[in-house]
PDB file of C-alpha atoms in Angstrom:
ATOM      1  CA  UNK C  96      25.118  18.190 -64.569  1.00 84.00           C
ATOM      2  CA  UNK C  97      24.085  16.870 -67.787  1.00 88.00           C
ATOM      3  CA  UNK C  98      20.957  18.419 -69.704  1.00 88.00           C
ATOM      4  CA  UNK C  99      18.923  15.554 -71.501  1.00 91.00           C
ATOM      5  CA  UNK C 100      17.802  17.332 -75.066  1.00 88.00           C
ATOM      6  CA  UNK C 101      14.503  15.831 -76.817  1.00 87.00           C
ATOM      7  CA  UNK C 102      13.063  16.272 -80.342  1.00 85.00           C
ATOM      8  CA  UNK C 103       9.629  16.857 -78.754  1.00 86.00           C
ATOM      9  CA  UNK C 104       8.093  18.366 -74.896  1.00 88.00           C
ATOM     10  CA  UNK C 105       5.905  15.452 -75.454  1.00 90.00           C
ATOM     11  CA  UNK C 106       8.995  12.555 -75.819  1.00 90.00           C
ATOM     12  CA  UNK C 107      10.381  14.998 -72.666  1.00 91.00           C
ATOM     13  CA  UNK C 108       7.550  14.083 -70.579  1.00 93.00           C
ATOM     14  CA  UNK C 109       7.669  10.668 -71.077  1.00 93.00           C
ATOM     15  CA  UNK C 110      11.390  10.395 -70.527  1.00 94.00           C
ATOM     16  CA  UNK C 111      10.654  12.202 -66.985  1.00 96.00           C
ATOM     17  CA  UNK C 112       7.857   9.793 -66.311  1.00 95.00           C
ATOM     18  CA  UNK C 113      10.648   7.269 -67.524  1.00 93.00           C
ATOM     19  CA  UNK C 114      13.260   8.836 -64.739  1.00 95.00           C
ATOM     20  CA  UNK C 115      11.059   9.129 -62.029  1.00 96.00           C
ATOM     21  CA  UNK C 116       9.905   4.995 -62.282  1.00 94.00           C
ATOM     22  CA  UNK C 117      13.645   4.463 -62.169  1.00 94.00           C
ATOM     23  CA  UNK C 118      13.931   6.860 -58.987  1.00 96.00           C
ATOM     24  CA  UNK C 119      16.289   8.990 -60.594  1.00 96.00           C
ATOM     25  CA  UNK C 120      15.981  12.408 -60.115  1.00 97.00           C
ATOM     26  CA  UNK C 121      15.895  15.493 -62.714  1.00 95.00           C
ATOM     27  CA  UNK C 122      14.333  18.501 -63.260  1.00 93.00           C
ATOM     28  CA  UNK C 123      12.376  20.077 -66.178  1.00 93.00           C
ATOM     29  CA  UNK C 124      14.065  23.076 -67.749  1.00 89.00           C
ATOM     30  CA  UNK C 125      13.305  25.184 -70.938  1.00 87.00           C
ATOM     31  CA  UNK C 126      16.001  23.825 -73.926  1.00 83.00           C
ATOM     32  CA  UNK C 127      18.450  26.739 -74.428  1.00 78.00           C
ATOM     33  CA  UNK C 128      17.800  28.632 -78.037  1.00 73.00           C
ATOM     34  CA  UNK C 129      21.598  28.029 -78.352  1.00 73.00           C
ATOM     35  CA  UNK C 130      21.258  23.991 -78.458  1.00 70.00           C
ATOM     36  CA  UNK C 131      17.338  23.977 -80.292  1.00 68.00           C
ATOM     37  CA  UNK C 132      14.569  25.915 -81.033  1.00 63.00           C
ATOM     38  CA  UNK C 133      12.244  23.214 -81.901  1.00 64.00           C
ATOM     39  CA  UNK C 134      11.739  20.991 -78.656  1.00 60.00           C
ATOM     40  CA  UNK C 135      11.720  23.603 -75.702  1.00 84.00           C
ATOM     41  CA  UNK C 136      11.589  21.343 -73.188  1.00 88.00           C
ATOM     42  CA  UNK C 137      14.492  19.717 -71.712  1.00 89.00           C
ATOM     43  CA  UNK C 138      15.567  17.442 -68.359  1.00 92.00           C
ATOM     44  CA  UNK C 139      18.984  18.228 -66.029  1.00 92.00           C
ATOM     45  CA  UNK C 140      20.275  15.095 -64.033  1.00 93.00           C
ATOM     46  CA  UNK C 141      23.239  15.393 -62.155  1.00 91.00           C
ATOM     47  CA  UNK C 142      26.097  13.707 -63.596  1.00 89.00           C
ATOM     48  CA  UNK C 143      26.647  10.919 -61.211  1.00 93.00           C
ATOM     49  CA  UNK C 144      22.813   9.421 -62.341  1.00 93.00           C
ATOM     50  CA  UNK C 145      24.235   9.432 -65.757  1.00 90.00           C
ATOM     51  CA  UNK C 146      25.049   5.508 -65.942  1.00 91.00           C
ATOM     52  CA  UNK C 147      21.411   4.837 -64.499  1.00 93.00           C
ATOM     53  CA  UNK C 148      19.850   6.908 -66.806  1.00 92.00           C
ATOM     54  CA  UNK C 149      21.189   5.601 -69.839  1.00 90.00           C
ATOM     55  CA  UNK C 150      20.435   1.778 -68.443  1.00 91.00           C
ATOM     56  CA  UNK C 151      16.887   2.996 -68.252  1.00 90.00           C
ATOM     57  CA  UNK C 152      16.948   4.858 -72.087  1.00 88.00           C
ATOM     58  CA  UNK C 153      18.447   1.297 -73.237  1.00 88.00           C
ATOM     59  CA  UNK C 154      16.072  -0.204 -75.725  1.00 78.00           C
ATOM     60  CA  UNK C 155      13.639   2.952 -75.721  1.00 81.00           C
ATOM     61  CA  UNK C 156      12.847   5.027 -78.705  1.00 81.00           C
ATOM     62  CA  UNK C 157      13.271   8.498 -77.134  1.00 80.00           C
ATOM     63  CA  UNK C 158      15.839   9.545 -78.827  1.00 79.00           C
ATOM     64  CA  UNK C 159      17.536  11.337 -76.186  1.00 82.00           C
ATOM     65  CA  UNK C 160      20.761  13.593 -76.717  1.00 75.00           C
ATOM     66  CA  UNK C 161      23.067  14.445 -73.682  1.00 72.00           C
ATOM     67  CA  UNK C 162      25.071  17.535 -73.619  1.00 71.00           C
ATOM     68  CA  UNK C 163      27.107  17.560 -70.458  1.00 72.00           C
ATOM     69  CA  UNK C 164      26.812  21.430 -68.371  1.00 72.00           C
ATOM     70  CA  UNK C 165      30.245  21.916 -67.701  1.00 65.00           C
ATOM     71  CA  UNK C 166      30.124  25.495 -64.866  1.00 62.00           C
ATOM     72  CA  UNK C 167      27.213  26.353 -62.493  1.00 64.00           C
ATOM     73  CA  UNK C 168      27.033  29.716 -64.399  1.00 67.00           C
ATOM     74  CA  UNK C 169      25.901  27.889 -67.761  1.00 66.00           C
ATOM     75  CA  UNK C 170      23.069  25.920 -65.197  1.00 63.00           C
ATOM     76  CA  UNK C 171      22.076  29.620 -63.896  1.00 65.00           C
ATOM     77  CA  UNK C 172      21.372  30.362 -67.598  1.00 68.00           C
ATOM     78  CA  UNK C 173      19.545  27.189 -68.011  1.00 64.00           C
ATOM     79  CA  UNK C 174      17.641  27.389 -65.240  1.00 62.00           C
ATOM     80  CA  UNK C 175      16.646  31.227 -65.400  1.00 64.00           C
ATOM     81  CA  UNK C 176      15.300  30.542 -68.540  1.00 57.00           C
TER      82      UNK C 176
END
């Protein structure tokens, strides 16, 4: 899984709207106080969307950051919130 980090919920919402017109699923998830405190709002993709996703970030201004989730437990966190 890799959790796409945002400087804004606002930029997050348009990179979901973004995803979604590219039919590539994600899921909105609260930014872990660990990686940010500023944004709170964060997208999970599973890895093997990863090349799609960054076709469809080429040439935007998002300004997205991935951070690859390397064991389900550290997605549990994520996802419990």
């Amino acid at each position: 899984m890799i959790l796409l980090k945002f400087p804004s919920p606002n930029i997050s919402m348009l990179a979901y709207n973004l995803l979604s017109e590219n039919g590539i699923p994600c899921q909105v998830v609260p930014t872990p106080r660990e990686l940010d405190s500023s944004c709170g709002v964060s997208l999970v993709v599973e890895g093997k969307y990863i090349s799609r996703v960054r076709k469809a970030f080429d040439g935007s201004s998002l300004g997205v950051e991935e951070i690859e989730i390397s064991s389900d437990s550290a997605l549990r966190k994520i996802l419990e919130g």
